[in-house]
Coordinates of C-alpha atoms in Angstrom, one line a residue:
Chain K
M1 CA -17.5 30.9 34.9
S2 CA -19.9 31.1 37.8
T3 CA -19.1 28.9 40.7
T4 CA -22.8 28.1 41.4
L5 CA -25.2 26.2 39.3
E6 CA -27.9 28.5 37.8
P7 CA -30.9 26.4 37.2
T8 CA -33.4 27.6 34.6
D9 CA -37.0 26.6 34.6
R10 CA -35.9 23.5 32.6
T11 CA -33.4 22.3 35.1
R12 CA -34.9 23.6 38.4
I13 CA -35.3 20.9 40.9
R14 CA -39.0 20.7 42.0
R15 CA -39.1 17.6 44.1
G16 CA -36.6 16.7 46.8
R17 CA -35.1 20.2 47.0
N18 CA -33.2 19.1 50.1
R19 CA -31.1 17.0 47.7
A20 CA -30.3 19.8 45.4
V21 CA -26.6 20.7 45.0
A22 CA -25.8 24.3 44.0
D23 CA -22.1 24.2 43.9
R24 CA -20.5 24.0 40.4
T25 CA -17.3 22.4 41.8
E26 CA -19.5 19.4 42.9
L27 CA -20.9 19.1 39.4
H28 CA -17.4 19.0 38.0
A29 CA -16.3 16.5 40.6
L30 CA -19.2 14.2 39.6
L31 CA -18.4 14.6 35.9
A32 CA -14.8 13.7 36.7
D33 CA -15.8 10.5 38.6
A34 CA -18.4 9.2 36.1
L35 CA -17.5 7.3 33.0
V36 CA -20.8 7.1 31.2
A37 CA -23.4 9.7 30.4
H38 CA -27.0 9.0 29.3
L39 CA -27.9 11.2 26.4
G40 CA -31.5 11.9 25.6
V41 CA -32.5 12.9 22.1
T42 CA -35.9 13.3 20.6
V43 CA -36.2 10.9 17.6
G44 CA -39.5 11.3 15.8
D45 CA -42.2 11.6 18.5
H46 CA -40.4 10.1 21.4
P47 CA -37.2 10.3 23.4
V48 CA -34.3 7.9 22.9
V49 CA -31.7 7.5 25.7
L50 CA -28.3 6.1 24.9
P51 CA -25.2 5.5 27.1
T52 CA -22.1 7.2 25.8
A53 CA -18.5 8.0 26.8
F54 CA -18.0 11.7 27.5
A55 CA -15.5 14.3 28.7
V56 CA -15.7 17.8 30.0
D57 CA -13.7 20.9 29.1
A58 CA -14.5 23.3 32.0
D59 CA -12.9 26.1 29.9
G60 CA -14.6 25.0 26.7
P61 CA -16.2 27.4 24.2
D62 CA -19.8 27.0 25.5
E63 CA -21.4 28.9 28.3
G64 CA -20.6 27.2 31.6
G65 CA -18.0 24.9 29.9
T66 CA -18.5 22.2 27.4
L67 CA -19.4 18.5 27.7
Y68 CA -18.3 16.4 24.7
V69 CA -19.7 13.1 23.4
H70 CA -18.7 11.3 20.3
G71 CA -20.0 8.6 18.0
S72 CA -20.1 7.3 14.5
V73 CA -21.0 9.8 11.9
G74 CA -23.6 7.3 10.7
A75 CA -25.4 7.1 14.1
R76 CA -29.0 8.3 13.8
W77 CA -29.0 9.7 17.3
L78 CA -26.0 11.9 16.6
Q79 CA -27.7 13.2 13.4
E80 CA -30.9 13.9 15.4
A81 CA -29.0 15.6 18.2
G82 CA -27.3 18.2 16.1
D83 CA -28.8 21.6 16.8
A84 CA -31.5 20.0 18.9
T85 CA -32.1 20.4 22.6
V86 CA -30.8 17.3 24.3
C87 CA -30.5 16.2 27.9
V88 CA -27.3 14.6 29.3
T89 CA -27.7 12.9 32.6
V90 CA -24.7 11.6 34.6
T91 CA -25.3 9.4 37.6
E92 CA -23.0 7.8 40.1
L93 CA -24.6 5.2 42.4
D94 CA -23.0 5.3 45.9
G95 CA -25.2 3.1 48.1
L96 CA -28.4 1.3 48.9
V97 CA -30.4 2.7 51.8
A98 CA -32.1 0.1 53.9
G99 CA -34.9 2.1 55.7
R100 CA -37.2 0.8 58.4
S101 CA -40.2 0.8 55.9
A102 CA -40.5 0.3 52.2
F103 CA -41.3 3.9 51.7
H104 CA -38.0 5.0 53.1
H105 CA -35.8 2.7 51.1
S106 CA -33.6 4.8 48.8
M107 CA -30.3 5.0 47.1
N108 CA -27.3 7.1 47.7
Y109 CA -26.2 8.8 44.5
R110 CA -24.9 11.9 42.8
S111 CA -26.7 12.9 39.6
A112 CA -26.4 15.8 37.2
V113 CA -29.0 16.7 34.5
V114 CA -27.7 19.0 31.8
I115 CA -30.1 20.4 29.2
G116 CA -28.8 22.3 26.2
R117 CA -28.6 22.8 22.5
A118 CA -26.2 20.3 21.0
R119 CA -23.6 21.7 18.7
V120 CA -21.9 19.5 16.0
V121 CA -18.2 20.2 16.4
T122 CA -16.7 21.0 13.0
D123 CA -13.5 22.8 13.8
P124 CA -10.7 20.3 13.4
A125 CA -8.7 21.5 16.4
E126 CA -11.7 21.4 18.7
R127 CA -12.7 18.0 17.4
Q128 CA -9.1 16.6 18.1
H129 CA -9.1 18.3 21.5
A130 CA -12.5 16.7 22.4
L131 CA -11.4 13.2 21.2
D132 CA -8.2 13.5 23.3
L133 CA -10.3 14.6 26.3
I134 CA -12.6 11.6 25.9
V135 CA -9.7 9.1 25.8
D136 CA -8.0 10.8 28.7
H137 CA -11.2 10.8 30.7
M138 CA -11.1 7.0 30.5
I139 CA -7.4 6.6 31.1
P140 CA -5.6 9.9 32.2
G141 CA -2.6 10.8 30.1
R142 CA -3.3 8.2 27.5
S143 CA -4.0 10.4 24.4
A144 CA -0.4 11.7 24.4
T145 CA 1.0 8.1 24.2
L146 CA -1.0 7.2 21.0
R147 CA -0.3 7.7 17.4
P148 CA -2.3 10.6 15.7
S149 CA -5.7 9.7 14.4
T150 CA -5.8 9.2 10.7
R151 CA -7.9 11.4 8.4
K152 CA -10.2 8.4 7.8
E153 CA -10.7 7.8 11.5
L154 CA -11.5 11.5 12.2
A155 CA -13.9 11.5 9.2
A156 CA -15.8 8.5 10.7
T157 CA -16.2 10.2 14.1
A158 CA -18.8 12.8 15.0
V159 CA -18.4 15.0 18.0
L160 CA -21.2 16.8 19.8
A161 CA -20.8 19.7 22.3
V162 CA -23.3 20.4 25.0
P163 CA -23.0 23.6 27.1
L164 CA -22.9 23.0 30.9
H165 CA -24.7 26.2 31.6
E166 CA -28.1 24.7 32.3
A167 CA -27.3 22.0 34.8
S168 CA -28.9 20.8 38.0
M169 CA -27.5 18.3 40.5
K170 CA -28.9 16.2 43.2
A171 CA -27.1 14.0 45.7
R172 CA -28.0 11.8 48.6
A173 CA -25.7 10.3 51.2
G174 CA -25.9 8.5 54.5
G175 CA -28.6 6.4 56.2
P176 CA -32.3 6.3 56.0
V177 CA -34.7 9.1 57.1
D178 CA -37.4 7.1 58.8
E179 CA -40.7 7.7 60.5
P180 CA -40.2 8.3 64.3
E181 CA -42.5 5.4 65.2
D182 CA -40.4 3.0 63.2
V183 CA -37.2 4.3 64.8
A184 CA -38.9 4.0 68.2
A185 CA -39.8 0.3 67.4
G186 CA -36.0 -0.5 67.6
I187 CA -35.8 -1.7 64.0
W188 CA -32.3 -1.8 62.3
G189 CA -31.6 1.0 59.8
G190 CA -28.6 1.7 57.7
H191 CA -27.1 1.6 54.3
L192 CA -24.8 -0.5 52.1
P193 CA -22.0 1.5 50.3
L194 CA -21.4 0.8 46.6
T195 CA -18.0 1.4 45.0
R196 CA -16.7 0.7 41.5
V197 CA -13.3 -1.0 41.4
V198 CA -10.8 -1.1 38.5
G199 CA -9.3 -4.5 38.2
A200 CA -5.8 -5.4 37.1
P201 CA -5.0 -4.8 33.3
V202 CA -5.9 -7.7 31.1
V203 CA -3.4 -7.9 28.2
D204 CA -4.8 -9.1 24.9
H205 CA -3.4 -12.1 23.0
Q206 CA -1.9 -9.9 20.2
T207 CA 0.6 -8.1 22.6
P208 CA 4.1 -9.5 22.4
A209 CA 5.1 -11.1 25.7
E210 CA 8.0 -8.7 26.4
V211 CA 5.8 -5.6 26.1
A212 CA 5.1 -4.1 29.6
V213 CA 1.8 -2.6 30.7
P214 CA 1.9 1.1 29.9
D215 CA 2.3 3.4 32.9
D216 CA -1.0 5.2 32.2
V217 CA -2.9 1.9 32.1
R218 CA -1.2 0.7 35.2
A219 CA -1.9 3.9 37.0
R220 CA -5.6 3.8 36.0
A221 CA -5.9 0.3 37.6
L222 CA -4.7 1.6 40.9
H223 CA -7.4 4.2 41.2
R224 CA -11.0 3.8 42.1
A225 CA -13.0 4.1 38.9
Chain E
M1 CA -43.2 -14.6 26.3
S2 CA -40.8 -14.9 23.3
T3 CA -37.3 -15.9 24.2
T4 CA -35.8 -13.5 21.6
L5 CA -35.9 -9.7 21.5
E6 CA -38.1 -8.4 18.7
P7 CA -36.8 -5.0 17.8
T8 CA -39.2 -2.7 16.1
D9 CA -38.1 0.1 13.8
R10 CA -37.8 2.2 17.0
T11 CA -35.4 -0.1 18.8
R12 CA -33.6 -1.7 15.9
I13 CA -29.9 -1.4 16.2
R14 CA -28.5 0.4 13.2
R15 CA -24.9 1.0 14.2
G16 CA -22.6 -1.7 15.7
R17 CA -24.9 -4.6 14.8
N18 CA -22.0 -6.9 15.8
R19 CA -22.8 -5.8 19.4
A20 CA -26.5 -6.5 19.2
V21 CA -27.8 -9.1 21.6
A22 CA -30.9 -10.9 20.6
D23 CA -31.5 -13.2 23.5
R24 CA -34.2 -12.2 25.9
T25 CA -32.6 -14.1 28.8
E26 CA -29.6 -11.8 28.5
L27 CA -31.9 -8.8 28.7
H28 CA -33.3 -10.1 31.9
A29 CA -29.9 -10.9 33.3
L30 CA -28.8 -7.3 32.7
L31 CA -32.0 -6.0 34.3
A32 CA -31.4 -8.2 37.3
D33 CA -27.8 -6.9 37.7
A34 CA -28.4 -3.2 37.2
L35 CA -29.8 -1.0 40.0
V36 CA -30.5 2.2 38.2
A37 CA -32.4 2.9 35.0
H38 CA -32.3 6.2 33.0
L39 CA -35.9 7.2 32.0
G40 CA -36.3 9.6 29.1
V41 CA -39.5 11.6 29.0
T42 CA -40.5 14.4 26.7
V43 CA -41.2 17.5 28.7
G44 CA -42.4 20.4 26.6
D45 CA -40.1 20.4 23.5
H46 CA -37.2 18.5 24.8
P47 CA -36.2 15.2 26.4
V48 CA -35.5 14.9 30.1
V49 CA -33.5 11.9 31.4
L50 CA -33.7 11.0 35.1
P51 CA -32.1 8.2 37.0
T52 CA -34.5 6.0 38.9
A53 CA -34.7 2.7 40.8
F54 CA -36.7 0.1 39.0
A55 CA -37.8 -3.5 39.0
V56 CA -39.0 -6.1 36.5
D57 CA -41.8 -8.5 36.5
A58 CA -41.1 -10.9 33.6
D59 CA -44.6 -12.2 34.0
G60 CA -46.2 -8.8 34.4
P61 CA -49.3 -7.7 32.6
D62 CA -47.6 -5.9 29.7
E63 CA -46.5 -7.4 26.5
G64 CA -43.0 -8.8 27.0
G65 CA -43.2 -8.4 30.7
T66 CA -43.3 -5.2 32.8
L67 CA -40.6 -2.8 34.0
Y68 CA -41.7 -0.7 37.0
V69 CA -40.4 2.6 38.2
H70 CA -41.8 4.7 41.0
G71 CA -41.6 8.3 42.2
S72 CA -43.4 11.0 44.0
V73 CA -46.9 11.7 42.8
G74 CA -45.9 15.3 42.6
A75 CA -42.9 14.7 40.3
R76 CA -43.4 16.5 37.0
W77 CA -41.6 13.8 34.9
L78 CA -44.0 11.1 36.3
Q79 CA -47.0 13.3 35.3
E80 CA -45.5 13.8 31.8
A81 CA -44.7 10.2 31.4
G82 CA -48.2 8.8 32.0
D83 CA -49.6 7.5 28.7
A84 CA -46.6 9.0 26.8
T85 CA -44.0 7.1 24.9
V86 CA -40.9 6.9 27.1
C87 CA -37.4 5.3 26.8
V88 CA -35.9 3.4 29.6
T89 CA -32.2 2.7 29.3
V90 CA -30.2 0.4 31.6
T91 CA -26.5 0.3 31.3
E92 CA -23.8 -1.7 33.2
L93 CA -20.3 -0.7 32.6
D94 CA -17.9 -3.7 32.6
G95 CA -14.6 -2.3 31.5
L96 CA -12.3 0.2 29.8
V97 CA -10.7 -0.9 26.6
A98 CA -7.2 0.4 26.0
G99 CA -6.8 0.2 22.2
R100 CA -3.6 0.8 20.3
S101 CA -5.1 4.0 18.8
A102 CA -7.5 6.6 20.1
F103 CA -10.1 5.4 17.6
H104 CA -10.2 1.9 19.0
H105 CA -10.5 3.0 22.7
S106 CA -13.9 1.7 23.9
M107 CA -15.8 0.5 26.9
N108 CA -17.1 -2.9 27.8
Y109 CA -20.7 -2.7 28.7
R110 CA -24.2 -4.2 28.6
S111 CA -27.0 -1.8 27.7
A112 CA -30.7 -2.2 27.1
V113 CA -33.0 0.4 25.5
V114 CA -36.7 -0.1 26.1
I115 CA -39.2 2.1 24.3
G116 CA -42.9 1.9 25.2
R117 CA -46.0 3.6 26.3
A118 CA -45.9 4.3 30.0
R119 CA -48.9 3.2 32.0
V120 CA -49.8 4.8 35.4
V121 CA -50.5 1.8 37.6
T122 CA -53.8 2.4 39.5
D123 CA -54.7 -1.1 40.6
P124 CA -53.9 -1.3 44.3
A125 CA -52.6 -4.9 44.2
E126 CA -50.4 -4.2 41.2
R127 CA -49.0 -1.0 42.8
Q128 CA -48.2 -2.9 46.0
H129 CA -46.6 -5.7 44.0
A130 CA -44.5 -3.2 42.0
L131 CA -43.3 -1.4 45.1
D132 CA -42.4 -4.8 46.7
L133 CA -40.4 -5.7 43.6
I134 CA -38.5 -2.4 43.6
V135 CA -37.5 -2.9 47.3
D136 CA -36.6 -6.5 46.7
H137 CA -34.5 -5.6 43.6
M138 CA -32.3 -3.5 45.8
I139 CA -32.1 -6.0 48.7
P140 CA -33.6 -9.4 47.8
G141 CA -36.2 -10.7 50.3
R142 CA -36.5 -7.4 52.1
S143 CA -40.1 -6.4 51.4
A144 CA -41.4 -9.4 53.4
T145 CA -39.5 -8.2 56.5
L146 CA -41.0 -4.7 56.5
R147 CA -44.3 -3.3 57.9
P148 CA -47.1 -2.8 55.4
S149 CA -47.0 0.7 53.7
T150 CA -49.6 3.1 55.1
R151 CA -52.4 4.5 53.0
K152 CA -50.6 7.9 53.2
E153 CA -47.3 6.4 51.9
L154 CA -49.1 4.6 49.1
A155 CA -51.0 7.8 48.1
A156 CA -47.7 9.7 47.9
T157 CA -46.1 7.2 45.5
A158 CA -46.8 7.0 41.8
V159 CA -45.9 3.8 39.9
L160 CA -45.3 3.6 36.2
A161 CA -45.3 0.4 34.1
V162 CA -43.4 0.2 30.8
P163 CA -43.8 -2.9 28.6
L164 CA -40.6 -4.8 27.8
H165 CA -41.8 -5.8 24.4
E166 CA -39.8 -3.2 22.4
A167 CA -36.3 -3.7 23.6
S168 CA -32.9 -3.8 22.1
M169 CA -29.7 -4.8 23.8
K170 CA -26.0 -4.2 23.0
A171 CA -23.0 -5.7 24.7
R172 CA -19.2 -5.5 24.4
A173 CA -16.6 -7.6 26.1
G174 CA -12.9 -8.3 25.9
G175 CA -10.0 -6.4 24.5
P176 CA -9.5 -3.9 21.7
V177 CA -10.2 -4.6 18.0
D178 CA -7.2 -2.7 16.5
E179 CA -5.8 -1.9 13.1
P180 CA -3.4 -4.6 11.8
E181 CA -0.6 -2.1 11.5
D182 CA -0.9 -1.0 15.1
V183 CA -0.9 -4.7 16.2
A184 CA 2.2 -5.3 14.0
A185 CA 4.0 -2.4 15.7
G186 CA 4.1 -4.4 18.9
I187 CA 2.0 -1.9 21.0
W188 CA 0.4 -3.1 24.2
G189 CA -3.4 -3.6 24.0
G190 CA -5.8 -4.8 26.6
H191 CA -8.6 -3.8 28.9
L192 CA -9.3 -2.9 32.5
P193 CA -12.3 -4.7 34.1
L194 CA -14.7 -2.7 36.2
T195 CA -16.8 -4.2 38.9
R196 CA -19.2 -2.8 41.5
V197 CA -18.7 -3.8 45.1
V198 CA -21.1 -3.8 47.9
G199 CA -19.5 -2.7 51.2
A200 CA -20.3 -3.9 54.7
P201 CA -23.6 -2.6 56.1
V202 CA -23.3 0.8 57.9
V203 CA -25.7 0.9 60.8
D204 CA -27.3 4.3 61.5
H205 CA -27.1 6.1 64.9
Q206 CA -30.7 5.5 65.7
T207 CA -30.4 1.7 65.8
P208 CA -30.1 0.3 69.3
A209 CA -26.7 -1.3 69.9
E210 CA -28.2 -4.8 70.5
V211 CA -30.1 -5.0 67.2
A212 CA -28.2 -7.2 64.7
V213 CA -27.9 -6.5 61.0
P214 CA -30.9 -8.2 59.3
D215 CA -30.1 -11.4 57.3
D216 CA -31.3 -9.8 54.0
V217 CA -29.0 -6.8 54.4
R218 CA -26.1 -9.0 55.4
A219 CA -26.7 -11.3 52.4
R220 CA -26.8 -8.3 50.0
A221 CA -23.4 -7.1 51.2
L222 CA -21.9 -10.5 50.3
H223 CA -22.9 -10.3 46.7
R224 CA -21.5 -8.3 43.8
A225 CA -23.9 -5.4 43.3

């Protein structure tokens, strides 16, 4: 796999090229941090954008690696997405930038846009692998601690694969980039960092009192989301 | 404005109707909490989904109220979106749900899908109002503390309005909904809450040492993002 992103005409960054990120390791770092993807599918004559859990197999069967999403087999967007060109966008918000003018207010973020032909995953082994990856992306190590999925559960779940080949990434960090005259006027400028925090595990009312929080859940709570 | 959401065929929730939210005040609460929207636009023969700052005017000129986004006048997605049907999706992730099986792993979230014809805002007063709302959505009260935008800054900025009329909302909260046999097996089940935290303001190196953090920036840092 190439270590750089190779934008095509569809993913080439036109505006704000100073924010373009060309390193494939940064793409994978973002995809590892983020928990939700926004999947765009054309339904009829307009786009529909839906939030979805996802996972990545950098060594997956698609060019550039594979991004997996899953959903109900009855979901219309999954039916529409099969064999269609979709867009998967993953964004992490890192801060609010308080510029010295309205124009220079901004946000700190990392964002990846992936465009590719969605493939409905039919191979049972790849489907199982993808579903394990999605659970482990939420809570690392968890899939190995759970009972096997039943045939009925697997039959109810559709898995889509999107190649990571056509991807572009943008990122912004730090404080404002202001007009010289606003800086010279001695106005305050800076930014507010944003972080996502995982709280302590909340046990449900159906868990017997003597059952301890599993190690994987406990470990997840100790890490930044 | 109606106090309930009025899904059309395009925004009607087909799957997971138990997660549908029909109260327009909950839509506005989500739009007040969220900082980023994902805008889907058809470019050529496929959807493109881009993250963007946004703001809402519940009493705006469009049916159901108006959601505003802005961008560079040169941005291709903004050019494509004008007068086209777009999808704006806003998602807040509230937790990770550790079910007793892979199938019942889930996420807690609030998500709104808005579909509508995007209108390029040309009226100078509405443009200025929209840009003020976008700055104030990031940091409440901030626009009133900044110098007026210059003619050049305004000319470089495009503003799109999307009616909030066609909107649907889904939400999930709490612990897993597991199979009775997995519950009977005495397996731990629960969830991990996720919250976004605003850190202390970071002053930039161009701010004179004697200039205090503005009240609006300080107040923003004290609130949950």
